[in-house]
PDB file of N, CA and C in Angstrom:
ATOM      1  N   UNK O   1       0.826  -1.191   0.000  1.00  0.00           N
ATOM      2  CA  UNK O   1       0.000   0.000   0.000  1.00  0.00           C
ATOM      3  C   UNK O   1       0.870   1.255   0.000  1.00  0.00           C
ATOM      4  N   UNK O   2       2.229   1.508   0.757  1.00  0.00           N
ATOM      5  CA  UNK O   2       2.892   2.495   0.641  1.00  0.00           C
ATOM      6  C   UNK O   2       3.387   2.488  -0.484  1.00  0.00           C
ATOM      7  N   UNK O   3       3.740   1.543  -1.403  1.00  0.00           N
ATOM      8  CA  UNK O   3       4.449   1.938  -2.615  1.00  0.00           C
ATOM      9  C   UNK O   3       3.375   3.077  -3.362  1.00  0.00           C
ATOM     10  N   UNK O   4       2.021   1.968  -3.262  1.00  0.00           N
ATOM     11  CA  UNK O   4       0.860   2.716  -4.176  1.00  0.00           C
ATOM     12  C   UNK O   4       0.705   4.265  -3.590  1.00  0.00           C
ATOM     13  N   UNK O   5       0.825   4.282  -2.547  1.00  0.00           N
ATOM     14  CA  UNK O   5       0.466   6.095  -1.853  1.00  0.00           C
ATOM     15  C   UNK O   5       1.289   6.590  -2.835  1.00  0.00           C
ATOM     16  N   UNK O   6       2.868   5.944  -2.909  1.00  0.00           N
ATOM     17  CA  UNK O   6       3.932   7.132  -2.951  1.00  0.00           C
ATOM     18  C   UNK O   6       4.179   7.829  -3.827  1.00  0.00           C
ATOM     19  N   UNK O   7       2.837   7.338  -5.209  1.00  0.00           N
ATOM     20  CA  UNK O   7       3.076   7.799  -6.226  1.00  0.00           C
ATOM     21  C   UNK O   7       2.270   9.246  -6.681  1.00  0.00           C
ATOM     22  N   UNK O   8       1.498   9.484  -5.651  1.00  0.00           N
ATOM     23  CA  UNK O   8       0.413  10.629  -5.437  1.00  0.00           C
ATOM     24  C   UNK O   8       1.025  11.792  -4.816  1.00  0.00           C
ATOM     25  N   UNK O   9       0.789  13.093  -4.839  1.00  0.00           N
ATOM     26  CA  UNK O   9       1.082  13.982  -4.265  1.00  0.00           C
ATOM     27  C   UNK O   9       0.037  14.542  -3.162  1.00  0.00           C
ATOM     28  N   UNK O  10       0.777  15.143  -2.263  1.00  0.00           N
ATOM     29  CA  UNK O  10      -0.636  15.613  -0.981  1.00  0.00           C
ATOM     30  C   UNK O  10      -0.857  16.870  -1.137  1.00  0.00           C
ATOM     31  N   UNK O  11      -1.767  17.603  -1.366  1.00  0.00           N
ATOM     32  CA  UNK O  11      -2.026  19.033  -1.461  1.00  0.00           C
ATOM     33  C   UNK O  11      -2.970  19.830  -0.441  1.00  0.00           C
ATOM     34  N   UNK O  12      -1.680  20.992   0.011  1.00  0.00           N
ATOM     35  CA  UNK O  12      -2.130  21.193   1.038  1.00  0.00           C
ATOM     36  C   UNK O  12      -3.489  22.510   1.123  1.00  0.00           C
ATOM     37  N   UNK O  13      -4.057  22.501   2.183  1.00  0.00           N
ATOM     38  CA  UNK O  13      -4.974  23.381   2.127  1.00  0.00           C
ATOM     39  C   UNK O  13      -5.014  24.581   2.830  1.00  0.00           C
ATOM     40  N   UNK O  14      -4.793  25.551   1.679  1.00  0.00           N
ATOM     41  CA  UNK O  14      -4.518  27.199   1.748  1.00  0.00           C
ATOM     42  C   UNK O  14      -5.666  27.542   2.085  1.00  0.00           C
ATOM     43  N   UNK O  15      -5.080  29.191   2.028  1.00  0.00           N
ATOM     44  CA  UNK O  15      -5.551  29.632   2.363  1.00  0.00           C
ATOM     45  C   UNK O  15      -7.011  29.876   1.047  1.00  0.00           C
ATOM     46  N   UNK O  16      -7.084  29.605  -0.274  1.00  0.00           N
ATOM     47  CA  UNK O  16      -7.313  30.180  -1.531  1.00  0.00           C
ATOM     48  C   UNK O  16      -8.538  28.492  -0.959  1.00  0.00           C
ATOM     49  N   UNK O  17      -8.184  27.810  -0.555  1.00  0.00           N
ATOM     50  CA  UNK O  17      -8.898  26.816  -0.148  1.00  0.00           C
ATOM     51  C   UNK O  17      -9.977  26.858   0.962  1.00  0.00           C
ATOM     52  N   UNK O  18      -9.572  27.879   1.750  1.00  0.00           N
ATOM     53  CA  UNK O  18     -10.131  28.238   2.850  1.00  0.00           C
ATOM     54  C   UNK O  18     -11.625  29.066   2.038  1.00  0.00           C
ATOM     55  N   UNK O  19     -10.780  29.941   1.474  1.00  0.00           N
ATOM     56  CA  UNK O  19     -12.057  31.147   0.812  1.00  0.00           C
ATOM     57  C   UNK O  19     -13.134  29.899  -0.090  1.00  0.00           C
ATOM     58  N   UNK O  20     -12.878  29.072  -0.800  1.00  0.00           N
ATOM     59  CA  UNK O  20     -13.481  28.680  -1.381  1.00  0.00           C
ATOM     60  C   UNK O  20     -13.966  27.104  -0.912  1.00  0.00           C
ATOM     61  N   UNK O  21     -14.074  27.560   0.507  1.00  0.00           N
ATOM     62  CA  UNK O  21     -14.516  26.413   1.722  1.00  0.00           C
ATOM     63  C   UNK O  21     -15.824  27.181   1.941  1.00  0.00           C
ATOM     64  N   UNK O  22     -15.381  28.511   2.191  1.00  0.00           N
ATOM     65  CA  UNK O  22     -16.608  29.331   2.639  1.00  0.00           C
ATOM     66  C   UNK O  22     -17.536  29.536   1.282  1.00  0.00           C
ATOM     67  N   UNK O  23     -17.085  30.172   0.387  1.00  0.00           N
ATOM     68  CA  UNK O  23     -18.320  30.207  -0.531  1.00  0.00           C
ATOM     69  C   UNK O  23     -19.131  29.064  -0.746  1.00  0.00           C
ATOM     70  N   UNK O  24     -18.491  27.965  -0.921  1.00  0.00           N
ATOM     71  CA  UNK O  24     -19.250  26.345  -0.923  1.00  0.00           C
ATOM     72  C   UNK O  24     -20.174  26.069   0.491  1.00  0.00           C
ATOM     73  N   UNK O  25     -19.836  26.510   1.271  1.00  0.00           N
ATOM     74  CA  UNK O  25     -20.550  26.253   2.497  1.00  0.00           C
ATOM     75  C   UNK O  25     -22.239  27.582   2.519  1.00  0.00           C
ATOM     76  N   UNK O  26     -21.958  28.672   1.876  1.00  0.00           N
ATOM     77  CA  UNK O  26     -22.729  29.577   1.956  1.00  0.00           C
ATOM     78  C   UNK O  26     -23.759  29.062   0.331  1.00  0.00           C
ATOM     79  N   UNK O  27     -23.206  28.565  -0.694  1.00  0.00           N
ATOM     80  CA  UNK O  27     -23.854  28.496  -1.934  1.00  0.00           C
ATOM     81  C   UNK O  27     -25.074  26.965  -1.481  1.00  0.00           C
ATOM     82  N   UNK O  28     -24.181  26.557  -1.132  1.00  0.00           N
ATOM     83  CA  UNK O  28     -25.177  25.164  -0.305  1.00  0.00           C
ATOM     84  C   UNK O  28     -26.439  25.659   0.562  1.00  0.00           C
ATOM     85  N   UNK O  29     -26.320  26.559   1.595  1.00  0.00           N
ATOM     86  CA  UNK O  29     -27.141  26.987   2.522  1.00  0.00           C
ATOM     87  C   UNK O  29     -27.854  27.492   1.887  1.00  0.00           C
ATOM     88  N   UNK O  30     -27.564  28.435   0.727  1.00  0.00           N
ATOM     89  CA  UNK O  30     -28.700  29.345   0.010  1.00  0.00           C
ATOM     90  C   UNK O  30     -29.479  28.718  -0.571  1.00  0.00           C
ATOM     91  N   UNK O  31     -28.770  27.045  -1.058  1.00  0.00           N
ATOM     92  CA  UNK O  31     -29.790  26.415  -1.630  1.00  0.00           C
ATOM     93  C   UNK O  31     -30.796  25.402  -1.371  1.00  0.00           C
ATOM     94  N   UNK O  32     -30.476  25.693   0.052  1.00  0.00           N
ATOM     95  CA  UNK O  32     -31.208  24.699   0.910  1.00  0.00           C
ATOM     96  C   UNK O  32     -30.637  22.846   1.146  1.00  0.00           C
ATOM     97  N   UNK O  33     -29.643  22.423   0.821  1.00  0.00           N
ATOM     98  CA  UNK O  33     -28.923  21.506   0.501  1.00  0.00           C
ATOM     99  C   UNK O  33     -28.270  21.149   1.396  1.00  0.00           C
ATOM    100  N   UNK O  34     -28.080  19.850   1.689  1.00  0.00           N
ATOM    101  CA  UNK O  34     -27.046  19.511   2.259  1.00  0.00           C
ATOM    102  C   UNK O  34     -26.080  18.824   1.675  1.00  0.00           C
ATOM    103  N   UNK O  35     -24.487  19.323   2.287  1.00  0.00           N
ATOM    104  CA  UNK O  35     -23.418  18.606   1.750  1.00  0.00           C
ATOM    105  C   UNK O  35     -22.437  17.720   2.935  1.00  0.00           C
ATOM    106  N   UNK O  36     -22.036  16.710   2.682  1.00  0.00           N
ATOM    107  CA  UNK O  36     -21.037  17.061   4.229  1.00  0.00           C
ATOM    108  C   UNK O  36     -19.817  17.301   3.818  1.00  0.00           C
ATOM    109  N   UNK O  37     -19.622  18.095   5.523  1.00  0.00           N
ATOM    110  CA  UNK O  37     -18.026  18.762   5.400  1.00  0.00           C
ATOM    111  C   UNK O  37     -17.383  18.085   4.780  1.00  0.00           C
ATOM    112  N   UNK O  38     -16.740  16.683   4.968  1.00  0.00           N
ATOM    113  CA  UNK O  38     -15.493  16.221   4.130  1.00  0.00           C
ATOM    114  C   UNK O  38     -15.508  16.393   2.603  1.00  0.00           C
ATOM    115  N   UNK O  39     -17.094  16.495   2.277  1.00  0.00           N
ATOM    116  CA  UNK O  39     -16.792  16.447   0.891  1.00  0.00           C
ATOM    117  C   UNK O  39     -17.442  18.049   0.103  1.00  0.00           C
ATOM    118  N   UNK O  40     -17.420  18.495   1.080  1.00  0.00           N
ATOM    119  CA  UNK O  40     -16.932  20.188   0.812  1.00  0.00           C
ATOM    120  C   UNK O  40     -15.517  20.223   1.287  1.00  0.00           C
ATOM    121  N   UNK O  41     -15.131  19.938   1.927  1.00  0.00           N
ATOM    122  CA  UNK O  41     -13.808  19.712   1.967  1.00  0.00           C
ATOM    123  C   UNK O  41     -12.727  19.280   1.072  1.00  0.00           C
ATOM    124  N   UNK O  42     -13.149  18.577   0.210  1.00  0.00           N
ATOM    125  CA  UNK O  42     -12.441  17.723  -0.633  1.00  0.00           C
ATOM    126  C   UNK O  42     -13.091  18.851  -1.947  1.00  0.00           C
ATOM    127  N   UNK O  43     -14.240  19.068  -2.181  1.00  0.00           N
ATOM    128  CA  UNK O  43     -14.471  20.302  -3.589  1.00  0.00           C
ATOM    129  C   UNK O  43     -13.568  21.855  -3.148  1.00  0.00           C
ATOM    130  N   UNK O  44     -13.163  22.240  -2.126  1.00  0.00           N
ATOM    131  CA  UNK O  44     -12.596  23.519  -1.474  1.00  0.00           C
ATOM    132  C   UNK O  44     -11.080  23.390  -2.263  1.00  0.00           C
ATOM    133  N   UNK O  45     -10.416  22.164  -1.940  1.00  0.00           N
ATOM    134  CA  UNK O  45      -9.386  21.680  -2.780  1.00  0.00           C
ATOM    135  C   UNK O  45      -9.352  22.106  -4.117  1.00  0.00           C
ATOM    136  N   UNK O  46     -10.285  21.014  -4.342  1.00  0.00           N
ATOM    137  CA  UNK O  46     -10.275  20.892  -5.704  1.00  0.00           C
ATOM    138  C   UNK O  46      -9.913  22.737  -6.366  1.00  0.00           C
ATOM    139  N   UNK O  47     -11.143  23.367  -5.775  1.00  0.00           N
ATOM    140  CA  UNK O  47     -11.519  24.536  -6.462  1.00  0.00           C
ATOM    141  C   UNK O  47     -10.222  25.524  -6.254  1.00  0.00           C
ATOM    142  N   UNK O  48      -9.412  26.144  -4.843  1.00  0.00           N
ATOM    143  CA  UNK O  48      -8.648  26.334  -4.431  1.00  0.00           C
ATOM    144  C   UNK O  48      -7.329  26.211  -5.512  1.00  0.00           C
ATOM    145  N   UNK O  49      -6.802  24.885  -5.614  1.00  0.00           N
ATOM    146  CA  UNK O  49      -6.098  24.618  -6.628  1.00  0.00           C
ATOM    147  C   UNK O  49      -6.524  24.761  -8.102  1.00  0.00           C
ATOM    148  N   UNK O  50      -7.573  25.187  -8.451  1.00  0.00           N
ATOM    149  CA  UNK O  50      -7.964  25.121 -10.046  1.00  0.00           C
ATOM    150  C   UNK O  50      -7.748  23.653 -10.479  1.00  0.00           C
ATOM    151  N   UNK O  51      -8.697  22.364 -10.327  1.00  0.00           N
ATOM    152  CA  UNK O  51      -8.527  21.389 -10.323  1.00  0.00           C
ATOM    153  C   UNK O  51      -9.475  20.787 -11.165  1.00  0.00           C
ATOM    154  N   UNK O  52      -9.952  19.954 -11.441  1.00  0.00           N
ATOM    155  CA  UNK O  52     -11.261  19.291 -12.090  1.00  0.00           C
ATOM    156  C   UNK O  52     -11.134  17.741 -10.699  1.00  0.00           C
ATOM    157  N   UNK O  53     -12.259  17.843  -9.962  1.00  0.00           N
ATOM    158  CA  UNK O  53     -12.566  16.732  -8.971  1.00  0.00           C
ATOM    159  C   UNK O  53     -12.949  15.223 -10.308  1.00  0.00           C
ATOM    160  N   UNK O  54     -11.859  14.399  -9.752  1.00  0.00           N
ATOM    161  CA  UNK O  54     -12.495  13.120 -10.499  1.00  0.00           C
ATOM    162  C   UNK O  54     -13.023  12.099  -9.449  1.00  0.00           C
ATOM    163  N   UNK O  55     -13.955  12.259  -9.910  1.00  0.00           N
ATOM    164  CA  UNK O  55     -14.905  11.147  -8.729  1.00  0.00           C
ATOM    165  C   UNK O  55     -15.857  10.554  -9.286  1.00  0.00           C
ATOM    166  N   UNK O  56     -16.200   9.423  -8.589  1.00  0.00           N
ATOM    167  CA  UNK O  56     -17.506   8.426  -8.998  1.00  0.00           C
ATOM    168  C   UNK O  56     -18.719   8.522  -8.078  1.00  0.00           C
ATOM    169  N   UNK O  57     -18.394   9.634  -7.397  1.00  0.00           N
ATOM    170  CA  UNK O  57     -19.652  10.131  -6.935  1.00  0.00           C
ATOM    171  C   UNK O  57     -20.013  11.719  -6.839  1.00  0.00           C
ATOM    172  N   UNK O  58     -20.620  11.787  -8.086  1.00  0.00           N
ATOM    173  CA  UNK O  58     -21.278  13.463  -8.584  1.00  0.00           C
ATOM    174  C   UNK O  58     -22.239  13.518  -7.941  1.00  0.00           C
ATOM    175  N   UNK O  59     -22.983  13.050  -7.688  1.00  0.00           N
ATOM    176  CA  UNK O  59     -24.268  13.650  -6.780  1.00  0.00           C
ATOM    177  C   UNK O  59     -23.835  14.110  -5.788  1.00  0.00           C
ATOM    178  N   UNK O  60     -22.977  13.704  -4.657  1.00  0.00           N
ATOM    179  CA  UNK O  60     -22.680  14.748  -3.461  1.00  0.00           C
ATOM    180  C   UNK O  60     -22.591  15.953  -4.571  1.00  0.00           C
ATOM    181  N   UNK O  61     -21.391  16.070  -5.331  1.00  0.00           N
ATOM    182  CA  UNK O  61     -21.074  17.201  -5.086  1.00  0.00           C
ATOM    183  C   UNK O  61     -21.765  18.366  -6.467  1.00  0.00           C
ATOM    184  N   UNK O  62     -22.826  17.893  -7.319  1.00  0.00           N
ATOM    185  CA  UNK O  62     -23.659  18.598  -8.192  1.00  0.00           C
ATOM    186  C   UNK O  62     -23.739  19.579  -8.213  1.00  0.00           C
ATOM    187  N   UNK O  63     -24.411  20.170  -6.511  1.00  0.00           N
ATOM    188  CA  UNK O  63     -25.033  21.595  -6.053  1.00  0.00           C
ATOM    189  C   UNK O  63     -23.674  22.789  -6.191  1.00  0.00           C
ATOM    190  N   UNK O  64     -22.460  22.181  -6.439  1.00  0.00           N
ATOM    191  CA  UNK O  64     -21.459  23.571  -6.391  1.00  0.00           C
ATOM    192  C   UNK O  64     -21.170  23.682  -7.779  1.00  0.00           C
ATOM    193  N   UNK O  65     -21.664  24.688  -7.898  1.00  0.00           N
ATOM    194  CA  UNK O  65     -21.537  25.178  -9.253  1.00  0.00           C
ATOM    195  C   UNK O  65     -20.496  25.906  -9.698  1.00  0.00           C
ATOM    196  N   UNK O  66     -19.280  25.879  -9.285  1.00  0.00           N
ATOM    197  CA  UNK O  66     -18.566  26.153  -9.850  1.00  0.00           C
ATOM    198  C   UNK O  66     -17.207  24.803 -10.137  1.00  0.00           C
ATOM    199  N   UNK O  67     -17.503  23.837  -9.420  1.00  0.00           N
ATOM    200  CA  UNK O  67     -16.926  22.803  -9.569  1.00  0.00           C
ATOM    201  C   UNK O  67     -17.006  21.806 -10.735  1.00  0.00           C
ATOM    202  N   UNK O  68     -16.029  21.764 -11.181  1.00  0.00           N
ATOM    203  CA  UNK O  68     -15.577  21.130 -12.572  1.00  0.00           C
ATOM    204  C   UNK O  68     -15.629  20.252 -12.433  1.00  0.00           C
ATOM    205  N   UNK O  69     -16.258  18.382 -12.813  1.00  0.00           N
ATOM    206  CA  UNK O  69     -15.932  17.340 -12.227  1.00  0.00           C
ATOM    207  C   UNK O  69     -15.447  16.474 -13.502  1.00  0.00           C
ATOM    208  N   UNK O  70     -14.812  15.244 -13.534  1.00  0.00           N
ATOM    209  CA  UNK O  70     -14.428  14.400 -14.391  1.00  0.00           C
ATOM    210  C   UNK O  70     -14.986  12.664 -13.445  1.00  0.00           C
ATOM    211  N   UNK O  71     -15.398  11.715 -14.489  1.00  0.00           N
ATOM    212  CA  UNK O  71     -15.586  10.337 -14.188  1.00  0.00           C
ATOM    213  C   UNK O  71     -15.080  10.154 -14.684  1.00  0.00           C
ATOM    214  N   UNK O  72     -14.093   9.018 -14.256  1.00  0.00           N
ATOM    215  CA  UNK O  72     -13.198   8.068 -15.006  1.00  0.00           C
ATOM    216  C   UNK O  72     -13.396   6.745 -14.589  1.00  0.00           C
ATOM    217  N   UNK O  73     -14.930   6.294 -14.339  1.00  0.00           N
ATOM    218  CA  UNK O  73     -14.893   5.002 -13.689  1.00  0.00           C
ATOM    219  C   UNK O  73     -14.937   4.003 -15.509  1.00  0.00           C
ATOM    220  N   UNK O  74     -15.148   3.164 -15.519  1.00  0.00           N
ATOM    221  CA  UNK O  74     -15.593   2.163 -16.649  1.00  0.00           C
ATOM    222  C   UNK O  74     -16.963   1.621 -16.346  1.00  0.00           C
TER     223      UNK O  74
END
């Protein structure tokens, strides 16, 4: 399992992550929605860094509209 980690990088969470922790947390509320933290947590990233989130689960994260997503399942 450590070999497999070691090939990933960890990215840390700024401050540019922080701001765009809060707008995600406020765009959710306005819309009446719930998200959970970790995975506003994990779109704050994404967005923060200018990223495209690849995940196999879009429905959490749909409601943020400014989040770019990619599937790469088969």
């Amino acid at each position: 399992m450590g070999d497999f980690i070691s090939n990933f990088g960890v990215l840390d969470f700024t401050s540019k992550c922080a701001a765009s922790y809060g707008k995600i947390r406020l765009e959710i509320r306005n819309k009446n929605r719930r998200i959970g933290d970790m995975d506003m947590l994990i779109a704050a990233v994404a967005l923060g860094n200018n990223l495209i989130l690849v995940t196999n689960n879009e429905k959490d994260f749909k409601d943020i509209s400014e989040l770019r997503m990619g599937n790469w399942s088969i």
